[in-house]
Amino acid sequence: MMRVEQTVGALLIGALLASFLSGMVSLQAIIFYKTFPKDALRHKILVGILWALNLAHDACVWAGLWNYIVQNYTVSADNQFDLVPAPIPIGVYLTSICTFSAHCFYAHRIFMLCPHRRWWLVLPILVLAVARMASAFGTASQMIKLGSFQAVKDRYNWMFSLGLALSSTIDILITVSFLKLFISNRSKCVSFEPVIDSLILYSIETGAITCVTTISVLICWLCLNNSLVFLGLHFTIAKLYANSVLATLNMRHELRRTRQPPQAPTTAEVDLGVFMVSHGAHSPTSTFDIMVPRAAAAPIQVSITKSTIRCG
C-alpha cells in the first residue's frame, strides 16, 4: 500500500525544490547575459537551451503533479500513483537532454585543457553520455507505452538503473579528469595557485552534488517499493546540471577578481587553458578566461638637455 508521505509528500517536496533550483537557473542565465554580452556564441546558445529546457521541465513537473492530485483524485490510492501521466516521461526526456548537454560541455572543457588535445581522454565520457541519454529515452518511451511505474520496474528495471549508474560514472570521470589536470599544473606557476585552488574546490563540489543526487535516485528506485521518492528526487537532476554549467561560466568573473595584480598598470585577457598547456602544447583556444597582469614594459622616456657654457 502506498503511503501519502512517500507519494504526494515526496512529489510536492521534489516539485518545490525543483522550482527553487529552476529559479536559480533563471537568475544565473540573466547574470550570464548581463556580465558576458560578448561571450562566445556557443556559450550563449548553450545557456539559452538550458534555460528553455528547465522552464519546460518545470511545466512538466507541475502538470504531472496536477494529474496525480487533481485529475486522478477519484482513482483508488493504490492505482493513483502507479499511473504515469504523460508529462512525467516528457520530463525524463528533457532531463536526459539537459544532462547530456552538461556532460558534453565538461568533456569539451577537459579536451581544451588537456595537453596535445588527447581525444582518448574525453572519448569515454562522450560514449557513456550517449549511452546514458539512450537509456533515459528508452525508459521514458516505455513509461508512455506501459503507463505504469510497476510495469516499467518489472520489465525494464535494468534500463532506468543503467541510465542513473552511467550518469554517476560520468560525473566521477569528469571530476577526476579535472582534478588531475589542475593538480598536475598547480605547482608550475605559484601566482596562479589561488585560481587553481578555487577550480579544484568547485570541481569537487559540483561533481559530488550531481553524483550523490543521481545515486540517491537509484537507491530509492531499487529499494523503496510502492514509493515515488525516486521521482521527487529525479525532478531536481536537470536543475542541478544546468546550475553547474551556468555557475562554471559565471565564476569566471570571480576568478578575475581572485587574480588581481597588486600593482599592475595594465591587464590582459588570458585564458587558463593556455596556461595549463603552455608547458606542452601550443594552442590559443580559450577555456577558463581570467584577468592576469600583462608583463608589458612601459616605454622609457629619456630627456637630454644640452647646455652651452661660454667662458671669457
PDB file of C-alpha atoms in Angstrom:
ATOM      1  CA  MET A   1       0.000   0.000   0.000  1.00  0.00           C
ATOM      2  CA  MET A   2       1.306   3.443  -0.933  1.00  0.00           C
ATOM      3  CA  ARG A   3       1.760   5.922   1.901  1.00  0.00           C
ATOM      4  CA  VAL A   4       0.880   9.588   1.481  1.00  0.00           C
ATOM      5  CA  GLU A   5       4.244  10.901   2.687  1.00  0.00           C
ATOM      6  CA  GLN A   6       6.072   8.718   0.149  1.00  0.00           C
ATOM      7  CA  THR A   7       3.819   9.695  -2.746  1.00  0.00           C
ATOM      8  CA  VAL A   8       2.101  13.080  -2.537  1.00  0.00           C
ATOM      9  CA  GLY A   9       4.586  14.356   0.051  1.00  0.00           C
ATOM     10  CA  ALA A  10       7.639  13.278  -1.930  1.00  0.00           C
ATOM     11  CA  LEU A  11       6.263  14.733  -5.169  1.00  0.00           C
ATOM     12  CA  LEU A  12       5.353  18.065  -3.564  1.00  0.00           C
ATOM     13  CA  ILE A  13       8.740  18.476  -1.883  1.00  0.00           C
ATOM     14  CA  GLY A  14      10.549  17.454  -5.058  1.00  0.00           C
ATOM     15  CA  ALA A  15       8.497  19.852  -7.187  1.00  0.00           C
ATOM     16  CA  LEU A  16       9.071  22.767  -4.799  1.00  0.00           C
ATOM     17  CA  LEU A  17      12.798  22.083  -4.616  1.00  0.00           C
ATOM     18  CA  ALA A  18      12.976  21.755  -8.406  1.00  0.00           C
ATOM     19  CA  SER A  19      11.179  25.087  -8.813  1.00  0.00           C
ATOM     20  CA  PHE A  20      13.603  26.762  -6.408  1.00  0.00           C
ATOM     21  CA  LEU A  21      16.585  25.388  -8.347  1.00  0.00           C
ATOM     22  CA  SER A  22      14.939  26.451 -11.598  1.00  0.00           C
ATOM     23  CA  GLY A  23      14.721  29.982 -10.242  1.00  0.00           C
ATOM     24  CA  MET A  24      18.466  29.820  -9.628  1.00  0.00           C
ATOM     25  CA  VAL A  25      18.942  28.725 -13.251  1.00  0.00           C
ATOM     26  CA  SER A  26      16.959  31.734 -14.457  1.00  0.00           C
ATOM     27  CA  LEU A  27      18.927  34.067 -12.192  1.00  0.00           C
ATOM     28  CA  GLN A  28      22.260  32.684 -13.370  1.00  0.00           C
ATOM     29  CA  ALA A  29      21.181  32.906 -17.006  1.00  0.00           C
ATOM     30  CA  ILE A  30      20.304  36.592 -16.572  1.00  0.00           C
ATOM     31  CA  ILE A  31      23.631  37.224 -14.812  1.00  0.00           C
ATOM     32  CA  PHE A  32      25.473  35.497 -17.647  1.00  0.00           C
ATOM     33  CA  TYR A  33      23.861  37.556 -20.401  1.00  0.00           C
ATOM     34  CA  LYS A  34      24.450  40.792 -18.478  1.00  0.00           C
ATOM     35  CA  THR A  35      28.020  40.035 -17.398  1.00  0.00           C
ATOM     36  CA  PHE A  36      29.291  38.444 -20.612  1.00  0.00           C
ATOM     37  CA  PRO A  37      27.491  40.170 -23.515  1.00  0.00           C
ATOM     38  CA  LYS A  38      30.437  39.472 -25.833  1.00  0.00           C
ATOM     39  CA  ASP A  39      30.998  35.865 -24.836  1.00  0.00           C
ATOM     40  CA  ALA A  40      31.322  33.075 -27.400  1.00  0.00           C
ATOM     41  CA  LEU A  41      28.167  32.366 -29.385  1.00  0.00           C
ATOM     42  CA  ARG A  42      28.235  28.692 -28.427  1.00  0.00           C
ATOM     43  CA  HIS A  43      28.043  29.669 -24.756  1.00  0.00           C
ATOM     44  CA  LYS A  44      25.085  31.965 -25.365  1.00  0.00           C
ATOM     45  CA  ILE A  45      23.264  29.226 -27.268  1.00  0.00           C
ATOM     46  CA  LEU A  46      24.031  26.647 -24.565  1.00  0.00           C
ATOM     47  CA  VAL A  47      22.744  28.926 -21.802  1.00  0.00           C
ATOM     48  CA  GLY A  48      19.587  29.655 -23.791  1.00  0.00           C
ATOM     49  CA  ILE A  49      18.959  25.946 -24.390  1.00  0.00           C
ATOM     50  CA  LEU A  50      19.467  25.028 -20.730  1.00  0.00           C
ATOM     51  CA  TRP A  51      17.217  27.872 -19.634  1.00  0.00           C
ATOM     52  CA  ALA A  52      14.438  26.833 -22.027  1.00  0.00           C
ATOM     53  CA  LEU A  53      14.782  23.150 -21.068  1.00  0.00           C
ATOM     54  CA  ASN A  54      14.432  23.961 -17.388  1.00  0.00           C
ATOM     55  CA  LEU A  55      11.341  26.096 -17.906  1.00  0.00           C
ATOM     56  CA  ALA A  56       9.768  23.335 -19.997  1.00  0.00           C
ATOM     57  CA  HIS A  57      10.747  20.815 -17.319  1.00  0.00           C
ATOM     58  CA  ASP A  58       9.017  22.942 -14.669  1.00  0.00           C
ATOM     59  CA  ALA A  59       5.837  22.837 -16.724  1.00  0.00           C
ATOM     60  CA  CYS A  60       6.055  19.042 -16.975  1.00  0.00           C
ATOM     61  CA  VAL A  61       6.655  18.652 -13.232  1.00  0.00           C
ATOM     62  CA  TRP A  62       3.639  20.704 -12.201  1.00  0.00           C
ATOM     63  CA  ALA A  63       1.424  19.268 -14.947  1.00  0.00           C
ATOM     64  CA  GLY A  64       2.286  15.783 -13.713  1.00  0.00           C
ATOM     65  CA  LEU A  65       1.547  16.816 -10.140  1.00  0.00           C
ATOM     66  CA  TRP A  66      -1.818  18.210 -11.271  1.00  0.00           C
ATOM     67  CA  ASN A  67      -2.620  14.867 -12.863  1.00  0.00           C
ATOM     68  CA  TYR A  68      -1.756  12.972  -9.704  1.00  0.00           C
ATOM     69  CA  ILE A  69      -3.523  15.183  -7.195  1.00  0.00           C
ATOM     70  CA  VAL A  70      -6.497  16.594  -9.127  1.00  0.00           C
ATOM     71  CA  GLN A  71      -7.371  14.613 -12.244  1.00  0.00           C
ATOM     72  CA  ASN A  72      -6.723  11.212 -10.634  1.00  0.00           C
ATOM     73  CA  TYR A  73      -8.337  12.182  -7.343  1.00  0.00           C
ATOM     74  CA  THR A  74     -11.163   9.669  -7.734  1.00  0.00           C
ATOM     75  CA  VAL A  75      -8.820   6.796  -8.595  1.00  0.00           C
ATOM     76  CA  SER A  76      -8.075   4.340  -5.799  1.00  0.00           C
ATOM     77  CA  ALA A  77      -4.966   5.195  -3.789  1.00  0.00           C
ATOM     78  CA  ASP A  78      -3.133   2.018  -4.838  1.00  0.00           C
ATOM     79  CA  ASN A  79      -3.517   2.804  -8.539  1.00  0.00           C
ATOM     80  CA  GLN A  80      -3.494   6.594  -8.398  1.00  0.00           C
ATOM     81  CA  PHE A  81       0.266   6.950  -8.012  1.00  0.00           C
ATOM     82  CA  ASP A  82       1.237   3.922 -10.060  1.00  0.00           C
ATOM     83  CA  LEU A  83      -0.111   5.576 -13.192  1.00  0.00           C
ATOM     84  CA  VAL A  84       2.345   7.551 -15.323  1.00  0.00           C
ATOM     85  CA  PRO A  85       0.866  10.830 -16.608  1.00  0.00           C
ATOM     86  CA  ALA A  86       2.206  11.955 -19.975  1.00  0.00           C
ATOM     87  CA  PRO A  87       4.122  14.989 -18.576  1.00  0.00           C
ATOM     88  CA  ILE A  88       6.321  12.735 -16.416  1.00  0.00           C
ATOM     89  CA  PRO A  89       8.101  10.844 -19.248  1.00  0.00           C
ATOM     90  CA  ILE A  90       8.360  14.104 -21.186  1.00  0.00           C
ATOM     91  CA  GLY A  91      10.179  15.490 -18.179  1.00  0.00           C
ATOM     92  CA  VAL A  92      12.505  12.478 -18.290  1.00  0.00           C
ATOM     93  CA  TYR A  93      13.273  13.296 -21.940  1.00  0.00           C
ATOM     94  CA  LEU A  94      14.100  16.891 -21.013  1.00  0.00           C
ATOM     95  CA  THR A  95      16.252  15.795 -18.069  1.00  0.00           C
ATOM     96  CA  SER A  96      18.293  13.476 -20.282  1.00  0.00           C
ATOM     97  CA  ILE A  97      18.891  16.239 -22.853  1.00  0.00           C
ATOM     98  CA  CYS A  98      19.946  18.675 -20.132  1.00  0.00           C
ATOM     99  CA  THR A  99      22.263  16.090 -18.584  1.00  0.00           C
ATOM    100  CA  PHE A 100      23.769  15.232 -21.969  1.00  0.00           C
ATOM    101  CA  SER A 101      24.401  18.927 -22.701  1.00  0.00           C
ATOM    102  CA  ALA A 102      26.196  19.369 -19.369  1.00  0.00           C
ATOM    103  CA  HIS A 103      28.343  16.277 -19.895  1.00  0.00           C
ATOM    104  CA  CYS A 104      29.340  17.414 -23.385  1.00  0.00           C
ATOM    105  CA  PHE A 105      30.164  20.880 -22.046  1.00  0.00           C
ATOM    106  CA  TYR A 106      32.520  19.453 -19.438  1.00  0.00           C
ATOM    107  CA  ALA A 107      34.025  16.994 -21.924  1.00  0.00           C
ATOM    108  CA  HIS A 108      34.856  19.935 -24.187  1.00  0.00           C
ATOM    109  CA  ARG A 109      36.467  21.760 -21.259  1.00  0.00           C
ATOM    110  CA  ILE A 110      38.637  18.748 -20.455  1.00  0.00           C
ATOM    111  CA  PHE A 111      39.626  18.424 -24.098  1.00  0.00           C
ATOM    112  CA  MET A 112      40.675  22.087 -24.250  1.00  0.00           C
ATOM    113  CA  LEU A 113      42.698  21.806 -21.040  1.00  0.00           C
ATOM    114  CA  CYS A 114      44.379  18.531 -21.972  1.00  0.00           C
ATOM    115  CA  PRO A 115      47.911  18.837 -23.387  1.00  0.00           C
ATOM    116  CA  HIS A 116      48.120  17.884 -27.071  1.00  0.00           C
ATOM    117  CA  ARG A 117      44.290  17.649 -27.203  1.00  0.00           C
ATOM    118  CA  ARG A 118      44.058  13.955 -26.415  1.00  0.00           C
ATOM    119  CA  TRP A 119      40.747  12.576 -27.700  1.00  0.00           C
ATOM    120  CA  TRP A 120      41.150   9.337 -25.803  1.00  0.00           C
ATOM    121  CA  LEU A 121      40.676  11.218 -22.525  1.00  0.00           C
ATOM    122  CA  VAL A 122      37.227  12.571 -23.399  1.00  0.00           C
ATOM    123  CA  LEU A 123      36.014   9.832 -25.733  1.00  0.00           C
ATOM    124  CA  PRO A 124      34.851   7.525 -22.875  1.00  0.00           C
ATOM    125  CA  ILE A 125      32.878  10.424 -21.376  1.00  0.00           C
ATOM    126  CA  LEU A 126      31.134  11.124 -24.678  1.00  0.00           C
ATOM    127  CA  VAL A 127      30.364   7.444 -25.317  1.00  0.00           C
ATOM    128  CA  LEU A 128      28.926   6.985 -21.831  1.00  0.00           C
ATOM    129  CA  ALA A 129      26.938  10.222 -22.179  1.00  0.00           C
ATOM    130  CA  VAL A 130      25.321   8.973 -25.388  1.00  0.00           C
ATOM    131  CA  ALA A 131      24.556   5.624 -23.737  1.00  0.00           C
ATOM    132  CA  ARG A 132      23.066   7.401 -20.720  1.00  0.00           C
ATOM    133  CA  MET A 133      20.778   9.518 -22.921  1.00  0.00           C
ATOM    134  CA  ALA A 134      19.724   6.451 -24.936  1.00  0.00           C
ATOM    135  CA  SER A 135      18.857   4.629 -21.715  1.00  0.00           C
ATOM    136  CA  ALA A 136      16.786   7.574 -20.460  1.00  0.00           C
ATOM    137  CA  PHE A 137      14.969   7.897 -23.787  1.00  0.00           C
ATOM    138  CA  GLY A 138      14.213   4.174 -23.740  1.00  0.00           C
ATOM    139  CA  THR A 139      12.860   4.336 -20.188  1.00  0.00           C
ATOM    140  CA  ALA A 140      10.661   7.350 -20.953  1.00  0.00           C
ATOM    141  CA  SER A 141       9.292   5.628 -24.062  1.00  0.00           C
ATOM    142  CA  GLN A 142       8.366   2.554 -22.029  1.00  0.00           C
ATOM    143  CA  MET A 143       6.679   4.750 -19.419  1.00  0.00           C
ATOM    144  CA  ILE A 144       4.460   6.195 -22.141  1.00  0.00           C
ATOM    145  CA  LYS A 145       3.771   2.753 -23.622  1.00  0.00           C
ATOM    146  CA  LEU A 146       3.072   0.852 -20.388  1.00  0.00           C
ATOM    147  CA  GLY A 147       1.597   3.707 -18.334  1.00  0.00           C
ATOM    148  CA  SER A 148       2.614   2.135 -15.015  1.00  0.00           C
ATOM    149  CA  PHE A 149       5.704   2.510 -12.845  1.00  0.00           C
ATOM    150  CA  GLN A 150       5.348  -1.030 -11.556  1.00  0.00           C
ATOM    151  CA  ALA A 151       5.188  -2.419 -15.099  1.00  0.00           C
ATOM    152  CA  VAL A 152       8.298  -0.473 -16.044  1.00  0.00           C
ATOM    153  CA  LYS A 153      10.047  -1.711 -12.926  1.00  0.00           C
ATOM    154  CA  ASP A 154       9.092  -5.319 -13.614  1.00  0.00           C
ATOM    155  CA  ARG A 155      10.208  -5.323 -17.261  1.00  0.00           C
ATOM    156  CA  TYR A 156      12.761  -2.539 -17.686  1.00  0.00           C
ATOM    157  CA  ASN A 157      14.225  -2.049 -14.235  1.00  0.00           C
ATOM    158  CA  TRP A 158      17.712  -2.504 -15.687  1.00  0.00           C
ATOM    159  CA  MET A 159      17.247   0.262 -18.250  1.00  0.00           C
ATOM    160  CA  PHE A 160      16.410   3.041 -15.809  1.00  0.00           C
ATOM    161  CA  SER A 161      19.050   1.786 -13.352  1.00  0.00           C
ATOM    162  CA  LEU A 162      21.663   1.705 -16.111  1.00  0.00           C
ATOM    163  CA  GLY A 163      20.997   5.313 -17.052  1.00  0.00           C
ATOM    164  CA  LEU A 164      21.401   6.510 -13.472  1.00  0.00           C
ATOM    165  CA  ALA A 165      24.541   4.433 -12.960  1.00  0.00           C
ATOM    166  CA  LEU A 166      26.075   5.791 -16.160  1.00  0.00           C
ATOM    167  CA  SER A 167      25.296   9.353 -15.124  1.00  0.00           C
ATOM    168  CA  SER A 168      27.089   8.867 -11.789  1.00  0.00           C
ATOM    169  CA  THR A 169      30.047   7.236 -13.539  1.00  0.00           C
ATOM    170  CA  ILE A 170      30.365  10.156 -15.954  1.00  0.00           C
ATOM    171  CA  ASP A 171      30.297  12.646 -13.064  1.00  0.00           C
ATOM    172  CA  ILE A 172      33.131  10.766 -11.368  1.00  0.00           C
ATOM    173  CA  LEU A 173      35.182  10.624 -14.584  1.00  0.00           C
ATOM    174  CA  ILE A 174      34.725  14.346 -15.215  1.00  0.00           C
ATOM    175  CA  THR A 175      35.663  15.278 -11.646  1.00  0.00           C
ATOM    176  CA  VAL A 176      38.740  13.036 -11.617  1.00  0.00           C
ATOM    177  CA  SER A 177      39.870  14.380 -15.003  1.00  0.00           C
ATOM    178  CA  PHE A 178      39.597  17.990 -13.864  1.00  0.00           C
ATOM    179  CA  LEU A 179      41.410  17.274 -10.613  1.00  0.00           C
ATOM    180  CA  LYS A 180      44.237  15.521 -12.430  1.00  0.00           C
ATOM    181  CA  LEU A 181      44.699  18.410 -14.858  1.00  0.00           C
ATOM    182  CA  PHE A 182      44.524  21.119 -12.205  1.00  0.00           C
ATOM    183  CA  ILE A 183      46.712  19.431  -9.605  1.00  0.00           C
ATOM    184  CA  SER A 184      49.381  18.423 -12.116  1.00  0.00           C
ATOM    185  CA  ASN A 185      49.781  22.078 -13.157  1.00  0.00           C
ATOM    186  CA  ARG A 186      49.269  23.726  -9.773  1.00  0.00           C
ATOM    187  CA  SER A 187      52.945  23.886  -8.835  1.00  0.00           C
ATOM    188  CA  LYS A 188      54.139  25.181 -12.211  1.00  0.00           C
ATOM    189  CA  CYS A 189      53.137  28.755 -11.513  1.00  0.00           C
ATOM    190  CA  VAL A 190      52.829  29.988  -7.948  1.00  0.00           C
ATOM    191  CA  SER A 191      50.924  33.121  -8.934  1.00  0.00           C
ATOM    192  CA  PHE A 192      48.055  31.014 -10.276  1.00  0.00           C
ATOM    193  CA  GLU A 193      47.629  28.883  -7.146  1.00  0.00           C
ATOM    194  CA  PRO A 194      44.586  30.799  -5.746  1.00  0.00           C
ATOM    195  CA  VAL A 195      42.782  30.423  -9.072  1.00  0.00           C
ATOM    196  CA  ILE A 196      43.583  26.733  -9.411  1.00  0.00           C
ATOM    197  CA  ASP A 197      42.602  26.087  -5.787  1.00  0.00           C
ATOM    198  CA  SER A 198      39.215  27.656  -6.476  1.00  0.00           C
ATOM    199  CA  LEU A 199      38.759  25.487  -9.574  1.00  0.00           C
ATOM    200  CA  ILE A 200      39.724  22.328  -7.681  1.00  0.00           C
ATOM    201  CA  LEU A 201      37.216  23.063  -4.922  1.00  0.00           C
ATOM    202  CA  TYR A 202      34.474  23.897  -7.417  1.00  0.00           C
ATOM    203  CA  SER A 203      35.098  20.705  -9.420  1.00  0.00           C
ATOM    204  CA  ILE A 204      34.760  18.564  -6.294  1.00  0.00           C
ATOM    205  CA  GLU A 205      31.608  20.335  -5.113  1.00  0.00           C
ATOM    206  CA  THR A 206      29.700  20.214  -8.401  1.00  0.00           C
ATOM    207  CA  GLY A 207      30.734  16.639  -9.171  1.00  0.00           C
ATOM    208  CA  ALA A 208      29.740  15.479  -5.694  1.00  0.00           C
ATOM    209  CA  ILE A 209      26.317  17.173  -5.720  1.00  0.00           C
ATOM    210  CA  THR A 210      25.178  15.742  -9.052  1.00  0.00           C
ATOM    211  CA  CYS A 211      26.698  12.318  -8.376  1.00  0.00           C
ATOM    212  CA  VAL A 212      25.190  11.958  -4.901  1.00  0.00           C
ATOM    213  CA  THR A 213      21.762  13.060  -6.134  1.00  0.00           C
ATOM    214  CA  THR A 214      21.804  10.560  -9.003  1.00  0.00           C
ATOM    215  CA  ILE A 215      22.924   7.724  -6.723  1.00  0.00           C
ATOM    216  CA  SER A 216      20.145   8.659  -4.268  1.00  0.00           C
ATOM    217  CA  VAL A 217      17.571   8.381  -7.061  1.00  0.00           C
ATOM    218  CA  LEU A 218      18.979   4.976  -7.995  1.00  0.00           C
ATOM    219  CA  ILE A 219      18.832   3.709  -4.408  1.00  0.00           C
ATOM    220  CA  CYS A 220      15.241   4.906  -3.940  1.00  0.00           C
ATOM    221  CA  TRP A 221      14.222   3.354  -7.271  1.00  0.00           C
ATOM    222  CA  LEU A 222      15.689  -0.037  -6.336  1.00  0.00           C
ATOM    223  CA  CYS A 223      14.929  -0.209  -2.624  1.00  0.00           C
ATOM    224  CA  LEU A 224      11.671   1.660  -1.991  1.00  0.00           C
ATOM    225  CA  ASN A 225       8.666  -0.222  -3.334  1.00  0.00           C
ATOM    226  CA  ASN A 226       5.288   1.490  -3.676  1.00  0.00           C
ATOM    227  CA  SER A 227       7.018   4.855  -3.360  1.00  0.00           C
ATOM    228  CA  LEU A 228       7.619   7.892  -5.556  1.00  0.00           C
ATOM    229  CA  VAL A 229      10.528   9.293  -3.576  1.00  0.00           C
ATOM    230  CA  PHE A 230      12.789   8.498  -6.516  1.00  0.00           C
ATOM    231  CA  LEU A 231      10.623  10.672  -8.777  1.00  0.00           C
ATOM    232  CA  GLY A 232      10.674  13.604  -6.380  1.00  0.00           C
ATOM    233  CA  LEU A 233      14.484  13.464  -6.337  1.00  0.00           C
ATOM    234  CA  HIS A 234      14.600  12.953 -10.101  1.00  0.00           C
ATOM    235  CA  PHE A 235      12.818  16.299 -10.558  1.00  0.00           C
ATOM    236  CA  THR A 236      15.976  18.077  -9.325  1.00  0.00           C
ATOM    237  CA  ILE A 237      18.569  16.396 -11.565  1.00  0.00           C
ATOM    238  CA  ALA A 238      18.070  18.634 -14.608  1.00  0.00           C
ATOM    239  CA  LYS A 239      18.235  21.724 -12.397  1.00  0.00           C
ATOM    240  CA  LEU A 240      21.479  20.687 -10.742  1.00  0.00           C
ATOM    241  CA  TYR A 241      23.253  20.049 -14.041  1.00  0.00           C
ATOM    242  CA  ALA A 242      22.036  23.318 -15.522  1.00  0.00           C
ATOM    243  CA  ASN A 243      23.133  25.250 -12.433  1.00  0.00           C
ATOM    244  CA  SER A 244      26.568  23.617 -12.506  1.00  0.00           C
ATOM    245  CA  VAL A 245      27.155  24.657 -16.133  1.00  0.00           C
ATOM    246  CA  LEU A 246      25.927  28.217 -15.600  1.00  0.00           C
ATOM    247  CA  ALA A 247      27.962  28.566 -12.403  1.00  0.00           C
ATOM    248  CA  THR A 248      31.054  27.424 -14.321  1.00  0.00           C
ATOM    249  CA  LEU A 249      30.516  30.154 -16.889  1.00  0.00           C
ATOM    250  CA  ASN A 250      29.669  32.852 -14.365  1.00  0.00           C
ATOM    251  CA  MET A 251      32.510  32.071 -11.965  1.00  0.00           C
ATOM    252  CA  ARG A 252      34.989  33.500 -14.498  1.00  0.00           C
ATOM    253  CA  HIS A 253      34.117  36.929 -13.134  1.00  0.00           C
ATOM    254  CA  GLU A 254      35.146  35.848  -9.628  1.00  0.00           C
ATOM    255  CA  LEU A 255      38.338  34.269 -10.960  1.00  0.00           C
ATOM    256  CA  ARG A 256      39.305  37.581 -12.486  1.00  0.00           C
ATOM    257  CA  ARG A 257      38.858  39.244  -9.115  1.00  0.00           C
ATOM    258  CA  THR A 258      40.855  36.493  -7.415  1.00  0.00           C
ATOM    259  CA  ARG A 259      43.793  37.111  -9.725  1.00  0.00           C
ATOM    260  CA  GLN A 260      44.011  40.900  -9.341  1.00  0.00           C
ATOM    261  CA  PRO A 261      47.580  42.195  -9.622  1.00  0.00           C
ATOM    262  CA  PRO A 262      48.856  44.209  -6.643  1.00  0.00           C
ATOM    263  CA  GLN A 263      50.420  47.000  -8.703  1.00  0.00           C
ATOM    264  CA  ALA A 264      49.909  46.499 -12.376  1.00  0.00           C
ATOM    265  CA  PRO A 265      49.204  49.373 -14.735  1.00  0.00           C
ATOM    266  CA  THR A 266      47.645  47.160 -17.371  1.00  0.00           C
ATOM    267  CA  THR A 267      45.840  43.810 -17.572  1.00  0.00           C
ATOM    268  CA  ALA A 268      45.211  41.448 -20.432  1.00  0.00           C
ATOM    269  CA  GLU A 269      42.569  38.816 -21.081  1.00  0.00           C
ATOM    270  CA  VAL A 270      44.274  35.431 -20.813  1.00  0.00           C
ATOM    271  CA  ASP A 271      42.696  32.007 -20.555  1.00  0.00           C
ATOM    272  CA  LEU A 272      43.603  29.312 -18.094  1.00  0.00           C
ATOM    273  CA  GLY A 273      43.568  26.786 -20.900  1.00  0.00           C
ATOM    274  CA  VAL A 274      46.631  28.443 -22.415  1.00  0.00           C
ATOM    275  CA  PHE A 275      48.319  28.463 -19.041  1.00  0.00           C
ATOM    276  CA  MET A 276      47.573  24.797 -18.455  1.00  0.00           C
ATOM    277  CA  VAL A 277      49.037  23.639 -21.764  1.00  0.00           C
ATOM    278  CA  SER A 278      51.787  26.220 -22.120  1.00  0.00           C
ATOM    279  CA  HIS A 279      54.360  23.724 -20.946  1.00  0.00           C
ATOM    280  CA  GLY A 280      53.479  21.217 -23.631  1.00  0.00           C
ATOM    281  CA  ALA A 281      51.087  22.015 -26.454  1.00  0.00           C
ATOM    282  CA  HIS A 282      50.759  25.353 -28.171  1.00  0.00           C
ATOM    283  CA  SER A 283      47.162  26.369 -28.530  1.00  0.00           C
ATOM    284  CA  PRO A 284      45.458  29.753 -28.172  1.00  0.00           C
ATOM    285  CA  THR A 285      41.956  28.430 -27.647  1.00  0.00           C
ATOM    286  CA  SER A 286      40.321  29.728 -24.501  1.00  0.00           C
ATOM    287  CA  THR A 287      38.856  27.634 -21.733  1.00  0.00           C
ATOM    288  CA  PHE A 288      38.643  29.457 -18.417  1.00  0.00           C
ATOM    289  CA  ASP A 289      39.434  33.069 -19.132  1.00  0.00           C
ATOM    290  CA  ILE A 290      40.642  35.204 -16.257  1.00  0.00           C
ATOM    291  CA  MET A 291      42.347  38.525 -15.789  1.00  0.00           C
ATOM    292  CA  VAL A 292      46.072  38.324 -15.223  1.00  0.00           C
ATOM    293  CA  PRO A 293      48.716  41.023 -15.285  1.00  0.00           C
ATOM    294  CA  ARG A 294      50.394  41.611 -18.573  1.00  0.00           C
ATOM    295  CA  ALA A 295      54.157  41.902 -18.429  1.00  0.00           C
ATOM    296  CA  ALA A 296      54.358  44.874 -20.701  1.00  0.00           C
ATOM    297  CA  ALA A 297      57.264  47.194 -20.200  1.00  0.00           C
ATOM    298  CA  ALA A 298      56.348  50.848 -20.231  1.00  0.00           C
ATOM    299  CA  PRO A 299      58.329  52.941 -22.719  1.00  0.00           C
ATOM    300  CA  ILE A 300      61.291  54.698 -21.181  1.00  0.00           C
ATOM    301  CA  GLN A 301      61.427  58.400 -21.868  1.00  0.00           C
ATOM    302  CA  VAL A 302      64.905  59.931 -21.966  1.00  0.00           C
ATOM    303  CA  SER A 303      65.243  63.675 -21.807  1.00  0.00           C
ATOM    304  CA  ILE A 304      68.549  65.173 -22.870  1.00  0.00           C
ATOM    305  CA  THR A 305      69.257  68.778 -22.094  1.00  0.00           C
ATOM    306  CA  LYS A 306      72.072  70.473 -23.945  1.00  0.00           C
ATOM    307  CA  SER A 307      73.840  73.236 -22.064  1.00  0.00           C
ATOM    308  CA  THR A 308      76.435  75.559 -23.534  1.00  0.00           C
ATOM    309  CA  ILE A 309      78.885  77.304 -21.243  1.00  0.00           C
ATOM    310  CA  ARG A 310      80.754  80.265 -22.572  1.00  0.00           C
ATOM    311  CA  CYS A 311      83.999  81.241 -20.939  1.00  0.00           C
ATOM    312  CA  GLY A 312      85.614  84.598 -21.249  1.00  0.00           C
TER     313      GLY A 312
END
